[in-house]
Amino acid sequence: MSQMIEFDEAAAKAVEAMYLTPDVVGQRARVLDMLSPKPGERIIDIGVGPGLLAQDLARLVGDTGRVVGLDMAPAMITMARTRLAALPQAECVVGEATALDFADGSFDAAVSTQVYEYVADMPKALAELHRVLRPGGRALVLDTDWRSIVWHSSDEARMARILDCWDGHLADPHLPAKLGPLFRRAGFTVARVEIVPMFAAFWQPVSYAAGIMRAIHGYARGNGAKYGLSEADVQEWYDDQLRLIERGEFFLSVNRYAFLATR
Ligand SMILES: C[S@@+](CC[C@H](N)C(=O)[O-])C[C@H]1O[C@@H](n2cnc3c(N)ncnc32)[C@H](O)[C@@H]1O
């Protein structure tokens, strides 16, 4: 039974901090390279979050283009609006990925990174994505497959329970493996798929690994009981990671997958 995260003001700040780390800055560069936005294009960012990718997109489409950042969480929209305030070609709206309030063919391109894994009705979300793109329009979708994780621990069984618990914060923690067929069924052609690893062979305090470790610690403290994890188990898991960090034995790798599809 999944227990989604509420993207309130505190979560918005945590996501922003994690998404400003070099790992996720690098991810955005890969996404932009795959999508190659052009001046004058109209692009929608579905699940815009803190607005970091939308900011890059707005600069690239320039003042003859248009970027719409959409998110269901008002706290995220407030943050994205502040970030995009100096870019009049960008606007941010509260909205739902499965019910896009835009006319057919409104956009030349769309991005949605780390969002669809939270969406329960993917056929509906992709039908909406298809509808709002013009014929020939491009969609860039990136999500994590949590089955791809390699995370060193002194207690593998406890680590497995922690990761089972974390899977519960998503509608589908294994979405990427299904995205190709889902895209094709929605009428898209998948043009390119790339792997985007979040990889730390040693500890760095300002990193995706540090951010995700904090996020999982907080989530498991509140939701671990359903997975047989007491608060003490969660704390022992966290303390074990701190000891591994101190000994120079930290290792974490998990893959994100970027799909470029055309309508
Ligand atoms: C992990 S953040 C990713 C933010 C941003 N796309 C990025 O990569 O920087 C996930 C975002 O998706 C939004 N979201 C999740 N489900 C959504 C839905 N069904 N409709 C619209 N937004 C959604 C959340 O509110 C949150 O801002």
CSV table of C-alpha atoms and ligand atoms in Angstrom, one decimal:
chain,number,residue,atom,x,y,z
A,1,MET,CA,0.0,0.0,0.0
A,2,SER,CA,1.7,3.2,-1.1
A,3,GLN,CA,1.9,6.3,1.1
A,4,MET,CA,2.7,9.2,-1.1
A,5,ILE,CA,4.9,12.1,0.0
A,6,GLU,CA,3.1,15.5,0.4
A,7,PHE,CA,4.9,18.1,-1.6
A,8,ASP,CA,4.5,20.9,1.0
A,9,GLU,CA,6.8,23.8,1.6
A,10,ALA,CA,9.4,21.6,3.6
A,11,ALA,CA,9.4,19.0,0.9
A,12,ALA,CA,9.8,21.7,-1.8
A,13,LYS,CA,12.9,22.9,-0.1
A,14,ALA,CA,14.3,19.4,0.3
A,15,VAL,CA,13.7,18.6,-3.4
A,16,GLU,CA,15.2,21.9,-4.4
A,17,ALA,CA,18.4,21.3,-2.4
A,18,MET,CA,18.7,17.7,-3.8
A,19,TYR,CA,18.1,19.0,-7.4
A,20,LEU,CA,20.8,21.7,-7.0
A,21,THR,CA,23.5,19.0,-6.4
A,22,PRO,CA,26.0,18.3,-9.2
A,23,ASP,CA,24.4,14.9,-9.8
A,24,VAL,CA,21.0,16.4,-10.7
A,25,VAL,CA,22.6,19.4,-12.5
A,26,GLY,CA,24.3,16.8,-14.7
A,27,GLN,CA,20.9,15.0,-15.2
A,28,ARG,CA,19.3,18.3,-16.4
A,29,ALA,CA,22.2,18.8,-19.0
A,30,ARG,CA,21.5,15.3,-20.3
A,31,VAL,CA,17.7,16.0,-20.5
A,32,LEU,CA,18.3,19.3,-22.4
A,33,ASP,CA,20.7,17.6,-24.8
A,34,MET,CA,18.1,14.9,-25.6
A,35,LEU,CA,15.2,17.3,-26.0
A,36,SER,CA,17.2,20.1,-27.8
A,37,PRO,CA,14.8,22.9,-27.2
A,38,LYS,CA,14.8,25.6,-30.0
A,39,PRO,CA,14.1,29.3,-29.8
A,40,GLY,CA,10.4,30.1,-30.2
A,41,GLU,CA,9.2,26.6,-29.1
A,42,ARG,CA,6.2,26.1,-26.7
A,43,ILE,CA,7.1,23.6,-24.0
A,44,ILE,CA,5.2,22.2,-21.0
A,45,ASP,CA,7.0,20.9,-18.0
A,46,ILE,CA,4.7,18.5,-16.2
A,47,GLY,CA,5.4,18.3,-12.5
A,48,VAL,CA,7.7,21.4,-12.7
A,49,GLY,CA,8.7,21.1,-9.0
A,50,PRO,CA,11.2,23.8,-8.0
A,51,GLY,CA,11.4,25.1,-11.6
A,52,LEU,CA,15.1,24.4,-12.2
A,53,LEU,CA,14.5,22.6,-15.6
A,54,ALA,CA,11.8,25.1,-16.6
A,55,GLN,CA,14.3,27.9,-16.0
A,56,ASP,CA,16.8,26.4,-18.4
A,57,LEU,CA,14.0,25.7,-20.9
A,58,ALA,CA,12.7,29.3,-20.7
A,59,ARG,CA,16.2,30.6,-21.4
A,60,LEU,CA,16.6,28.3,-24.4
A,61,VAL,CA,13.2,29.0,-26.0
A,62,GLY,CA,13.8,32.8,-25.5
A,63,ASP,CA,11.3,35.6,-25.5
A,64,THR,CA,9.6,34.3,-28.7
A,65,GLY,CA,8.9,30.9,-27.0
A,66,ARG,CA,6.6,29.9,-24.1
A,67,VAL,CA,7.2,27.6,-21.2
A,68,VAL,CA,4.4,26.3,-18.9
A,69,GLY,CA,5.3,24.7,-15.6
A,70,LEU,CA,2.5,22.6,-14.2
A,71,ASP,CA,2.4,21.0,-10.8
A,72,MET,CA,-0.4,19.7,-8.5
A,73,ALA,CA,1.4,21.0,-5.4
A,74,PRO,CA,0.8,24.7,-4.7
A,75,ALA,CA,4.1,24.9,-2.6
A,76,MET,CA,6.0,23.8,-5.7
A,77,ILE,CA,4.2,26.3,-7.9
A,78,THR,CA,5.1,29.1,-5.5
A,79,MET,CA,8.8,28.1,-5.6
A,80,ALA,CA,8.8,27.7,-9.4
A,81,ARG,CA,7.1,31.1,-9.9
A,82,THR,CA,9.7,32.8,-7.8
A,83,ARG,CA,12.5,31.2,-9.7
A,84,LEU,CA,10.9,32.1,-13.1
A,85,ALA,CA,9.8,35.6,-12.2
A,86,ALA,CA,12.3,37.3,-14.4
A,87,LEU,CA,11.4,35.2,-17.5
A,88,PRO,CA,8.1,36.5,-18.9
A,89,GLN,CA,8.0,33.7,-21.5
A,90,ALA,CA,7.4,31.3,-18.5
A,91,GLU,CA,4.3,30.8,-16.5
A,92,CYS,CA,3.4,28.3,-13.7
A,93,VAL,CA,0.0,26.8,-13.1
A,94,VAL,CA,-1.5,24.4,-10.5
A,95,GLY,CA,-2.7,21.3,-12.4
A,96,GLU,CA,-2.9,17.5,-12.6
A,97,ALA,CA,-0.8,15.4,-15.1
A,98,THR,CA,-3.9,13.3,-15.9
A,99,ALA,CA,-6.1,16.2,-16.8
A,100,LEU,CA,-4.2,18.9,-18.7
A,101,ASP,CA,-6.2,22.1,-19.1
A,102,PHE,CA,-4.8,22.9,-22.6
A,103,ALA,CA,-6.2,22.7,-26.1
A,104,ASP,CA,-5.1,19.9,-28.4
A,105,GLY,CA,-1.7,20.5,-30.0
A,106,SER,CA,-0.8,23.4,-27.7
A,107,PHE,CA,2.9,22.4,-27.4
A,108,ASP,CA,5.9,21.6,-29.6
A,109,ALA,CA,7.5,19.6,-26.7
A,110,ALA,CA,7.0,18.4,-23.2
A,111,VAL,CA,9.2,17.3,-20.3
A,112,SER,CA,8.3,15.4,-17.2
A,113,THR,CA,11.2,14.3,-15.0
A,114,GLN,CA,10.7,12.3,-11.8
A,115,VAL,CA,6.9,12.8,-11.9
A,116,TYR,CA,5.1,9.9,-13.6
A,117,GLU,CA,6.4,7.5,-11.1
A,118,TYR,CA,4.0,9.2,-8.7
A,119,VAL,CA,1.0,8.9,-11.1
A,120,ALA,CA,-1.3,5.9,-10.7
A,121,ASP,CA,-3.1,6.2,-14.1
A,122,MET,CA,-0.3,6.3,-16.6
A,123,PRO,CA,-2.4,5.5,-19.7
A,124,LYS,CA,-4.5,8.6,-18.9
A,125,ALA,CA,-1.4,10.7,-18.2
A,126,LEU,CA,0.2,9.7,-21.5
A,127,ALA,CA,-3.1,10.2,-23.4
A,128,GLU,CA,-3.2,13.7,-22.1
A,129,LEU,CA,0.5,14.2,-23.0
A,130,HIS,CA,-0.2,13.0,-26.6
A,131,ARG,CA,-3.3,15.2,-26.9
A,132,VAL,CA,-1.6,18.5,-25.9
A,133,LEU,CA,1.5,17.9,-28.2
A,134,ARG,CA,1.2,18.9,-31.9
A,135,PRO,CA,1.8,16.1,-34.4
A,136,GLY,CA,5.6,15.6,-34.6
A,137,GLY,CA,6.0,17.0,-31.1
A,138,ARG,CA,8.5,15.6,-28.7
A,139,ALA,CA,8.2,14.3,-25.1
A,140,LEU,CA,11.1,13.7,-22.7
A,141,VAL,CA,10.2,11.6,-19.7
A,142,LEU,CA,12.7,10.5,-17.0
A,143,ASP,CA,12.0,8.3,-14.0
A,144,THR,CA,13.9,6.1,-11.5
A,145,ASP,CA,13.7,2.4,-11.4
A,146,TRP,CA,14.3,1.6,-7.8
A,147,ARG,CA,15.1,-2.1,-8.7
A,148,SER,CA,18.3,-0.8,-10.1
A,149,ILE,CA,19.7,0.2,-6.7
A,150,VAL,CA,23.0,-1.0,-5.3
A,151,TRP,CA,23.5,0.4,-1.8
A,152,HIS,CA,26.1,-1.0,0.5
A,153,SER,CA,25.0,-1.9,4.0
A,154,SER,CA,26.2,-4.0,7.0
A,155,ASP,CA,22.8,-5.6,7.2
A,156,GLU,CA,21.4,-6.5,3.8
A,157,ALA,CA,18.0,-7.8,5.1
A,158,ARG,CA,17.3,-4.5,7.0
A,159,MET,CA,18.4,-2.5,3.9
A,160,ALA,CA,15.9,-4.5,1.8
A,161,ARG,CA,13.1,-3.6,4.2
A,162,ILE,CA,14.1,0.0,4.2
A,163,LEU,CA,14.0,0.0,0.3
A,164,ASP,CA,10.6,-1.8,0.3
A,165,CYS,CA,9.3,0.9,2.6
A,166,TRP,CA,10.7,3.6,0.3
A,167,ASP,CA,9.1,2.0,-2.8
A,168,GLY,CA,5.8,2.8,-1.0
A,169,HIS,CA,6.2,6.5,-1.6
A,170,LEU,CA,5.6,6.0,-5.3
A,171,ALA,CA,2.6,4.8,-7.4
A,172,ASP,CA,5.2,2.7,-9.5
A,173,PRO,CA,8.8,2.4,-8.3
A,174,HIS,CA,9.6,0.3,-11.4
A,175,LEU,CA,7.9,2.5,-14.1
A,176,PRO,CA,10.9,2.8,-16.5
A,177,ALA,CA,10.8,-0.8,-17.5
A,178,LYS,CA,7.2,-0.4,-18.6
A,179,LEU,CA,7.5,3.1,-20.2
A,180,GLY,CA,8.4,1.9,-23.8
A,181,PRO,CA,5.2,-0.2,-24.2
A,182,LEU,CA,3.1,2.5,-22.4
A,183,PHE,CA,4.4,5.2,-24.8
A,184,ARG,CA,3.7,3.0,-27.9
A,185,ARG,CA,0.1,2.2,-26.7
A,186,ALA,CA,-0.5,5.9,-26.3
A,187,GLY,CA,0.4,6.5,-29.9
A,188,PHE,CA,4.0,7.7,-29.5
A,189,THR,CA,7.2,6.5,-31.2
A,190,VAL,CA,10.1,6.0,-28.8
A,191,ALA,CA,13.1,7.6,-30.5
A,192,ARG,CA,15.8,7.3,-27.9
A,193,VAL,CA,16.3,5.9,-24.3
A,194,GLU,CA,19.3,6.7,-22.1
A,195,ILE,CA,20.4,5.7,-18.7
A,196,VAL,CA,21.2,8.5,-16.2
A,197,PRO,CA,22.9,7.0,-13.1
A,198,MET,CA,22.9,8.7,-9.7
A,199,PHE,CA,26.2,7.2,-8.5
A,200,ALA,CA,28.4,7.8,-5.4
A,201,ALA,CA,31.4,5.5,-4.9
A,202,PHE,CA,32.3,7.7,-1.9
A,203,TRP,CA,30.5,10.1,0.3
A,204,GLN,CA,30.0,13.7,-0.5
A,205,PRO,CA,27.9,15.8,1.8
A,206,VAL,CA,26.4,17.9,-1.1
A,207,SER,CA,25.2,15.1,-3.3
A,208,TYR,CA,22.1,13.3,-4.5
A,209,ALA,CA,23.2,10.4,-2.2
A,210,ALA,CA,23.2,12.6,0.8
A,211,GLY,CA,19.8,14.1,-0.1
A,212,ILE,CA,18.1,10.7,-0.7
A,213,MET,CA,19.6,9.2,2.5
A,214,ARG,CA,17.9,12.0,4.5
A,215,ALA,CA,14.7,11.7,2.6
A,216,ILE,CA,14.5,7.9,3.1
A,217,HIS,CA,15.4,8.3,6.8
A,218,GLY,CA,12.5,10.7,7.3
A,219,TYR,CA,10.0,8.6,5.2
A,220,ALA,CA,10.9,5.3,6.9
A,221,ARG,CA,10.6,6.8,10.4
A,222,GLY,CA,6.9,7.7,9.6
A,223,ASN,CA,6.0,4.7,7.5
A,224,GLY,CA,8.4,1.8,8.5
A,225,ALA,CA,5.9,0.0,10.8
A,226,LYS,CA,4.0,-1.5,7.8
A,227,TYR,CA,7.3,-3.1,6.7
A,228,GLY,CA,8.2,-4.5,10.1
A,229,LEU,CA,10.6,-1.6,10.8
A,230,SER,CA,10.6,-0.1,14.3
A,231,GLU,CA,11.9,3.5,14.8
A,232,ALA,CA,15.0,1.8,16.4
A,233,ASP,CA,15.5,-0.3,13.2
A,234,VAL,CA,15.4,2.8,11.0
A,235,GLN,CA,17.8,4.6,13.3
A,236,GLU,CA,20.2,1.7,13.3
A,237,TRP,CA,20.1,1.6,9.5
A,238,TYR,CA,20.9,5.3,9.4
A,239,ASP,CA,23.7,5.0,12.0
A,240,ASP,CA,25.2,2.1,10.0
A,241,GLN,CA,25.4,4.3,7.0
A,242,LEU,CA,27.1,7.0,9.1
A,243,ARG,CA,29.7,4.4,10.2
A,244,LEU,CA,30.3,3.3,6.7
A,245,ILE,CA,30.7,6.9,5.6
A,246,GLU,CA,33.3,7.5,8.4
A,247,ARG,CA,35.2,4.3,7.3
A,248,GLY,CA,35.2,5.4,3.7
A,249,GLU,CA,32.9,2.5,2.7
A,250,PHE,CA,29.9,4.3,1.4
A,251,PHE,CA,28.5,3.1,-2.0
A,252,LEU,CA,25.2,4.0,-3.6
A,253,SER,CA,24.1,3.7,-7.2
A,254,VAL,CA,20.6,3.9,-8.7
A,255,ASN,CA,19.5,4.5,-12.3
A,256,ARG,CA,17.1,6.9,-13.8
A,257,TYR,CA,16.0,6.3,-17.4
A,258,ALA,CA,15.3,9.1,-20.0
A,259,PHE,CA,12.9,8.4,-22.8
A,260,LEU,CA,12.5,10.7,-25.9
A,261,ALA,CA,9.3,10.0,-27.7
A,262,THR,CA,7.6,11.7,-30.6
A,263,ARG,CA,3.9,12.1,-31.4
B,1,LIG,C1,10.4,14.7,-7.4
B,1,LIG,S1,9.6,16.2,-7.9
B,1,LIG,C2,10.3,16.5,-9.5
B,1,LIG,C3,10.3,17.9,-9.9
B,1,LIG,C4,10.8,18.3,-11.2
B,1,LIG,N1,10.2,17.6,-12.3
B,1,LIG,C5,12.3,18.1,-11.4
B,1,LIG,O1,12.8,17.1,-11.9
B,1,LIG,O2,13.1,18.9,-10.8
B,1,LIG,C6,8.0,15.5,-8.3
B,1,LIG,C7,7.0,16.6,-8.6
B,1,LIG,O3,5.9,16.0,-9.3
B,1,LIG,C8,4.7,16.6,-8.9
B,1,LIG,N2,3.6,15.7,-9.1
B,1,LIG,C9,3.5,14.4,-8.7
B,1,LIG,N3,2.3,13.9,-9.1
B,1,LIG,C10,1.7,14.8,-10.0
B,1,LIG,C11,0.5,14.8,-10.7
B,1,LIG,N4,-0.3,13.8,-10.8
B,1,LIG,N5,0.2,15.9,-11.4
B,1,LIG,C12,1.1,17.0,-11.4
B,1,LIG,N6,2.2,17.1,-10.6
B,1,LIG,C13,2.5,16.0,-9.9
B,1,LIG,C14,5.0,16.9,-7.4
B,1,LIG,O4,4.1,17.8,-6.8
B,1,LIG,C15,6.4,17.3,-7.4
B,1,LIG,O5,6.6,18.7,-7.6
